PDB file of C-alpha atoms in Angstrom:
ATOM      1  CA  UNK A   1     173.913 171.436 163.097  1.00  0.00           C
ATOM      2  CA  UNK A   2     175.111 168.275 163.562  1.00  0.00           C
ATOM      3  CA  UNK A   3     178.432 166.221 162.357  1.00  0.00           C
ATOM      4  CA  UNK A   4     179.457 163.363 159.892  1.00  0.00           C
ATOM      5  CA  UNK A   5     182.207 161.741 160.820  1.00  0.00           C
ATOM      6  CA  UNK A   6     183.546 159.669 157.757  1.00  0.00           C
ATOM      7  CA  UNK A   7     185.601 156.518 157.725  1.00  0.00           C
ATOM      8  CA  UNK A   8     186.747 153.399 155.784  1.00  0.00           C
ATOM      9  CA  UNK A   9     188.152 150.138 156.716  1.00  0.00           C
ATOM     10  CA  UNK A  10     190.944 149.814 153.900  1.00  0.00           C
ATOM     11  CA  UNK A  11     192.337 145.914 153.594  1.00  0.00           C
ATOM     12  CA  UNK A  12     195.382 144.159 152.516  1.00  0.00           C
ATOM     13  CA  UNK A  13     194.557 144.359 149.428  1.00  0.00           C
ATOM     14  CA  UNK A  14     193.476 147.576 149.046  1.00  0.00           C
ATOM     15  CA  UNK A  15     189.961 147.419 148.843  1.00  0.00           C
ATOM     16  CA  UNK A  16     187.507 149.590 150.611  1.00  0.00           C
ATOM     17  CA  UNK A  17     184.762 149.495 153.007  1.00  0.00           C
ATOM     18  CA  UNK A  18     183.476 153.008 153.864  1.00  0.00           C
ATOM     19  CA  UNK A  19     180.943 154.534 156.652  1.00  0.00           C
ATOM     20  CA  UNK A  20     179.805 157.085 157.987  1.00  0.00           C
ATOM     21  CA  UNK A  21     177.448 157.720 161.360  1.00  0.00           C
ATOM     22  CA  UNK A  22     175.687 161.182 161.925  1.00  0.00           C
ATOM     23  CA  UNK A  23     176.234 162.503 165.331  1.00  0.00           C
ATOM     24  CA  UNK A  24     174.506 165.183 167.395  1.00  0.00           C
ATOM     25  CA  UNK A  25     175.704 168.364 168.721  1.00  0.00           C
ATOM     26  CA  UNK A  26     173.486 170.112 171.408  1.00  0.00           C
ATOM     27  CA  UNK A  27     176.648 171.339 172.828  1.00  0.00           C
ATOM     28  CA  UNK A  28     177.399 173.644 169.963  1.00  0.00           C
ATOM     29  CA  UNK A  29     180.829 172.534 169.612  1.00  0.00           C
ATOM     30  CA  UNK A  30     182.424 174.146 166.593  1.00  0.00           C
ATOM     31  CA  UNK A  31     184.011 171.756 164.197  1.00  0.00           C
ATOM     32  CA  UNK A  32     187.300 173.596 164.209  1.00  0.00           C
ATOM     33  CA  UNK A  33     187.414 172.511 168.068  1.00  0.00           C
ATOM     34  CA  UNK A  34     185.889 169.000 167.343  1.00  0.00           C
ATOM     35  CA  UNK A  35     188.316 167.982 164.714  1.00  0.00           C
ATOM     36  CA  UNK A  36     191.284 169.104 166.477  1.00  0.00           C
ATOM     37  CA  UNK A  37     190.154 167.309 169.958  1.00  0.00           C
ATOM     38  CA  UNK A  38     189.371 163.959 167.012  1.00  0.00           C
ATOM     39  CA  UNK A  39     192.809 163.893 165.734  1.00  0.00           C
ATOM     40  CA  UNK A  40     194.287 164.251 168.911  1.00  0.00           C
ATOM     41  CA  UNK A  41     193.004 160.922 169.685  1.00  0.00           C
ATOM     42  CA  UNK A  42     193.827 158.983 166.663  1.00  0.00           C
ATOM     43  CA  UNK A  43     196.836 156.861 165.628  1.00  0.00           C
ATOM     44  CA  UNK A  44     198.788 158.721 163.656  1.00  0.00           C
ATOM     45  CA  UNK A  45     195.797 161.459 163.177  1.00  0.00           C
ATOM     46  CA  UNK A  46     193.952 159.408 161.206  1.00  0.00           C
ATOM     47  CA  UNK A  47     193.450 155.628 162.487  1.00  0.00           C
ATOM     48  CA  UNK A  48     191.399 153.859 165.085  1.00  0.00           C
ATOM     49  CA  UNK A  49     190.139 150.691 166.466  1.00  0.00           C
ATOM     50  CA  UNK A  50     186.265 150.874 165.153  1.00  0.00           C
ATOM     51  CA  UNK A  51     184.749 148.851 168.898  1.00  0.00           C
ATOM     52  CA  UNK A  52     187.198 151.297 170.871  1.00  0.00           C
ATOM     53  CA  UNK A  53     184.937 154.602 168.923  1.00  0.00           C
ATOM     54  CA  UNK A  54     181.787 152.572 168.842  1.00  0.00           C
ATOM     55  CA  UNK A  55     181.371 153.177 165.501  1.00  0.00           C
ATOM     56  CA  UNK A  56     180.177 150.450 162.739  1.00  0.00           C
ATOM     57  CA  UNK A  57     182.997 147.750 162.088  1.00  0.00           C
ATOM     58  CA  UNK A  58     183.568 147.906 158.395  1.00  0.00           C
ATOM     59  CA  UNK A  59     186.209 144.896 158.112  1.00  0.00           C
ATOM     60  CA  UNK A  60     184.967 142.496 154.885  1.00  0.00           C
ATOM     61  CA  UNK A  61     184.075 139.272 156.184  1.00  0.00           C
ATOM     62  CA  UNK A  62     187.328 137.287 154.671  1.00  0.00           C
ATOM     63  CA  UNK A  63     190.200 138.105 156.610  1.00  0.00           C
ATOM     64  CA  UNK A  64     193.561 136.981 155.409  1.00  0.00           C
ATOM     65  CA  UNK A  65     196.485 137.029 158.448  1.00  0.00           C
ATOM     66  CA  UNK A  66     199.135 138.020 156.213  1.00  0.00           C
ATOM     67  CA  UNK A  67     197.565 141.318 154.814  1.00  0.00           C
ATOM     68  CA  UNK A  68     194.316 142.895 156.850  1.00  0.00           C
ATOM     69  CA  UNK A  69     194.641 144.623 159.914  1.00  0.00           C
ATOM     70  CA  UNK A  70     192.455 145.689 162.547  1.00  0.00           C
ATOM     71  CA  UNK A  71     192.040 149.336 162.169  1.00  0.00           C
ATOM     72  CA  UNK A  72     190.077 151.864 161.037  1.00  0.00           C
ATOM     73  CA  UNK A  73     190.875 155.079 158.843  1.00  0.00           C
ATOM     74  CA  UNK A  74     188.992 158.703 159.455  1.00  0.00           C
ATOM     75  CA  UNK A  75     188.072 160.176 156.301  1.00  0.00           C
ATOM     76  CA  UNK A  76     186.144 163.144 157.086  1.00  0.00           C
ATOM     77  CA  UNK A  77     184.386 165.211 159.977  1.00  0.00           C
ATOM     78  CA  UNK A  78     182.077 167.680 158.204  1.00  0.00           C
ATOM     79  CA  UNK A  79     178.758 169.690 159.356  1.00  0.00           C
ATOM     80  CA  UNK A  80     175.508 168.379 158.162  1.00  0.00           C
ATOM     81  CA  UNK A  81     171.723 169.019 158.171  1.00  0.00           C
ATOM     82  CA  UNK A  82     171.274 164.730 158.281  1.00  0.00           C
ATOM     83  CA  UNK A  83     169.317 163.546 161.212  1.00  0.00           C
ATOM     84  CA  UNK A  84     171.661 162.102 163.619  1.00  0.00           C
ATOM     85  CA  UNK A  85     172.238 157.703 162.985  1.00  0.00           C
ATOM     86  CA  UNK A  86     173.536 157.575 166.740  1.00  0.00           C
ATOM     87  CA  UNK A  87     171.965 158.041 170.375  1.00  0.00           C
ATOM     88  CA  UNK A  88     175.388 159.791 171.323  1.00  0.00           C
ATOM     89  CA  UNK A  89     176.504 163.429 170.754  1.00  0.00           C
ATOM     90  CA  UNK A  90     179.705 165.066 169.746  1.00  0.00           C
ATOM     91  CA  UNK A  91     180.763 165.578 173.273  1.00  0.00           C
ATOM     92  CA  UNK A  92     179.916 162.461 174.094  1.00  0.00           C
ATOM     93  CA  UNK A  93     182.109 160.778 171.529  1.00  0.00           C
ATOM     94  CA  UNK A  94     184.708 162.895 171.962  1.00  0.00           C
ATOM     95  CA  UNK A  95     185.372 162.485 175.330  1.00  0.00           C
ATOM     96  CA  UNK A  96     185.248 158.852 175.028  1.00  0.00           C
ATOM     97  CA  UNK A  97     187.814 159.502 172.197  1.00  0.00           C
ATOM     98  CA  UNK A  98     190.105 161.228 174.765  1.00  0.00           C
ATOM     99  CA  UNK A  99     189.655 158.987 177.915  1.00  0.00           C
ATOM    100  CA  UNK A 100     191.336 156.381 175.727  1.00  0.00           C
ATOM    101  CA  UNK A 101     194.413 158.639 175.309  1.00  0.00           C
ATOM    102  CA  UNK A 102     194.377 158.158 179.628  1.00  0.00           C
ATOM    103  CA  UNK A 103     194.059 154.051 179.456  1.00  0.00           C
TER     104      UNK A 103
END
């Protein structure tokens, strides 16, 4: 079983951008554990620099100084039967998730 993890880049103005990437799990970590070690890393439990995750930056291609902002927001981590969109696991990104909590 692998995971979706979920996301959207949400502007200024409140429009959307969303994304998703399909990740690998040939650790068997449960998503109980997964989503608890994710939101442990996030901003607030929920936000995130996309380059710092290396996930897809979904930021529109105007970008207005007064309103946007750099960050990302989760949406989702779910199971899935989808073939996995990324050469990285679960553990993988997780533990890059968590070294950023050291830096």
């Amino acid at each position: 079983m692998q995971f979706k993890f979920s996301y959207m880049y949400r502007d200024g103005a409140n429009y959307k951008n969303h994304g998703e990437v399909i990740i690998s799990n040939p650790d068997n970590v449960s998503l109980v554990e997964a989503l608890e070690r994710l939101q442990l890393c996030l901003i607030d439990e929920m936000y995130f620099y996309a380059h710092t995750l290396g996930v897809p930056d979904l930021h529109f291609p105007h970008w207005n100084d007064l309103y946007d902002h750099s960050w990302h927001e989760f949406v989702a981590l779910e199971e899935t039967q989808e073939p996995p969109t990324v050469e990285w696991s679960i553990s993988d990104f997780l533990n890059n998730c968590e070294s950023l909590l050291k830096n």
